[in-house]
Amino acid sequence: MSGTTESSTDEPVSRPRKSSWKYIGPGIVVAATGVGAGDLVATLIAGSNFGYTLLWAAVLGCVVKISLAEAAGRWHLSTGRTLFDGWADLGRWTTWFFVVYVVIWGFVYGAAAMSSSGLPLQALFPGVMDLEWWSILTGVCGLVFVWFNKYSVFEKVMTVLVGVMFVVTVYLAIRVTPNLGDAFAGLLPVLPDEKDSILNTLGLIGGVGGTITIAAYGYWVNAKGWTNTGWMNVMRLDNRVAYITTGIFVVAMLIVGAELLHSANVAIASGDKGLVQLGDILEKEYGQATATFFLVGFFATSFTSLIGVWHGVSLMFADFVERYRRNRADAGGVTGEEVASGARERSLPFRLYLLWLTFPPMVLLFQGQPFRLVIIYGVLGAAFMPFLALTLVWLLNSNRTPREWRNGKLSNGMLVISGLLFLVLAAKQVIDQPWADFF
């Protein structure tokens, strides 16, 4: 390990780069992937139920994710090793957790991502195809796109789609004429005077772009070509841009929920179909053009999450397989330079996981999601974020990380708070599962 550390901190290699907007990229990718249709619906519902009261919670959620993504990126750059390589150092249990997680999570998420991307297309082109076939089309398009393109092209396409998301969400927020006085008042940390308000608030904080894509951020940092500490300041600027962008999306949708739904006492369904309902409401209020514009943004939001997971989690899976092979050959750890080379994006494990995300989940599109599998998926999903936060605390306070780049008090505080927050949410998720029907 000492050789890896020396190469990653050697002065000629790691000369600091000046922070510059021209380098921004992985942050845009993680912002686009992390904010899916489900996040927008959750924020809409928070706005429709509580008005601007929980605006502060949405903003705080972005701050929490900044600390997590920064820690993941700092691990990759300061050690020259990948995150999974670090996890593997903590014990065999991390490997088993990751394997079970990516297999089950990928199977159920694949169906959810395809369905979410197919819904706006079905609404935009009614009567052309059933939802299942629109969903399959988006999944296959995502597969083909990621299969034949490396990170540089992937990043450019994601940037364009983020631009569409940005314009649509900001336009809608302006269109509904926000009450700026109430909005600023919503930045004060006040809890709604309702049952379970604390858990609802914690859920909003934890749900803003909080998925395995935060762990994938370090891999995208490497894929960009950032592989040593010379890129640390650039990475931190990039990460802040990511979650400021996320914050704008979330605040804009909370404004729409507060002004369009809360004031009119209109309820929408949870899940992706809530956004289709919102399209119908926008058509009645502002006309067909605004509704169509919104559905285009809805598609951009869903499809960026799809191709982001198709690329980022496949990179992580390829890293896992490579680490397993090296363990058997006793050949040491996996480096960020290997991810930066682009070879992983052409590797067999990368493409096999792409296929796993795309084709087996199509069965769920026609048959519905199997009850027990969905419960396991929910529990594993809830467990991943505390796993990420607490293992980052472990790795970044140990001698696995060069002393200069270990956690300070602020980083430790934010990561511990994040870990505790996600532990509470994970416990609630586990308790809320219908276990009596499981057995």
JSON list of N, CA and C in Angstrom, two decimals, residues 5 135 224 270 283 301 317 363 385 437:
[
{"chain": "A", "resi": 5, "resn": "THR", "atom": "N", "xyz": [0.57, 4.99, -2.08]},
{"chain": "A", "resi": 5, "resn": "THR", "atom": "CA", "xyz": [0.46, 6.29, -1.45]},
{"chain": "A", "resi": 5, "resn": "THR", "atom": "C", "xyz": [1.55, 7.22, -1.96]},
{"chain": "A", "resi": 135, "resn": "SER", "atom": "N", "xyz": [-40.68, 1.57, -22.09]},
{"chain": "A", "resi": 135, "resn": "SER", "atom": "CA", "xyz": [-39.68, 1.32, -21.05]},
{"chain": "A", "resi": 135, "resn": "SER", "atom": "C", "xyz": [-38.53, 0.47, -21.59]},
{"chain": "A", "resi": 224, "resn": "LYS", "atom": "N", "xyz": [-12.51, 10.79, -15.52]},
{"chain": "A", "resi": 224, "resn": "LYS", "atom": "CA", "xyz": [-12.23, 12.11, -16.10]},
{"chain": "A", "resi": 224, "resn": "LYS", "atom": "C", "xyz": [-10.74, 12.31, -16.33]},
{"chain": "A", "resi": 270, "resn": "SER", "atom": "N", "xyz": [-47.69, 9.38, -5.04]},
{"chain": "A", "resi": 270, "resn": "SER", "atom": "CA", "xyz": [-46.25, 9.19, -4.90]},
{"chain": "A", "resi": 270, "resn": "SER", "atom": "C", "xyz": [-45.75, 8.35, -6.06]},
{"chain": "A", "resi": 283, "resn": "GLU", "atom": "N", "xyz": [-51.09, 21.40, -17.79]},
{"chain": "A", "resi": 283, "resn": "GLU", "atom": "CA", "xyz": [-51.83, 21.64, -19.03]},
{"chain": "A", "resi": 283, "resn": "GLU", "atom": "C", "xyz": [-53.10, 22.44, -18.77]},
{"chain": "A", "resi": 301, "resn": "THR", "atom": "N", "xyz": [-34.79, 14.05, -16.83]},
{"chain": "A", "resi": 301, "resn": "THR", "atom": "CA", "xyz": [-34.50, 13.68, -15.45]},
{"chain": "A", "resi": 301, "resn": "THR", "atom": "C", "xyz": [-34.39, 12.17, -15.28]},
{"chain": "A", "resi": 317, "resn": "PHE", "atom": "N", "xyz": [-19.00, -2.35, -10.39]},
{"chain": "A", "resi": 317, "resn": "PHE", "atom": "CA", "xyz": [-19.04, -3.81, -10.47]},
{"chain": "A", "resi": 317, "resn": "PHE", "atom": "C", "xyz": [-17.78, -4.34, -11.13]},
{"chain": "A", "resi": 363, "resn": "VAL", "atom": "N", "xyz": [-38.57, -8.50, -17.28]},
{"chain": "A", "resi": 363, "resn": "VAL", "atom": "CA", "xyz": [-39.61, -9.43, -16.81]},
{"chain": "A", "resi": 363, "resn": "VAL", "atom": "C", "xyz": [-40.53, -8.72, -15.82]},
{"chain": "A", "resi": 385, "resn": "MET", "atom": "N", "xyz": [-26.67, 3.76, 2.26]},
{"chain": "A", "resi": 385, "resn": "MET", "atom": "CA", "xyz": [-26.16, 5.09, 2.60]},
{"chain": "A", "resi": 385, "resn": "MET", "atom": "C", "xyz": [-25.47, 5.13, 3.96]},
{"chain": "A", "resi": 437, "resn": "ASP", "atom": "N", "xyz": [-46.27, -10.37, 6.17]},
{"chain": "A", "resi": 437, "resn": "ASP", "atom": "CA", "xyz": [-46.66, -11.00, 4.90]},
{"chain": "A", "resi": 437, "resn": "ASP", "atom": "C", "xyz": [-45.49, -11.63, 4.17]}
]
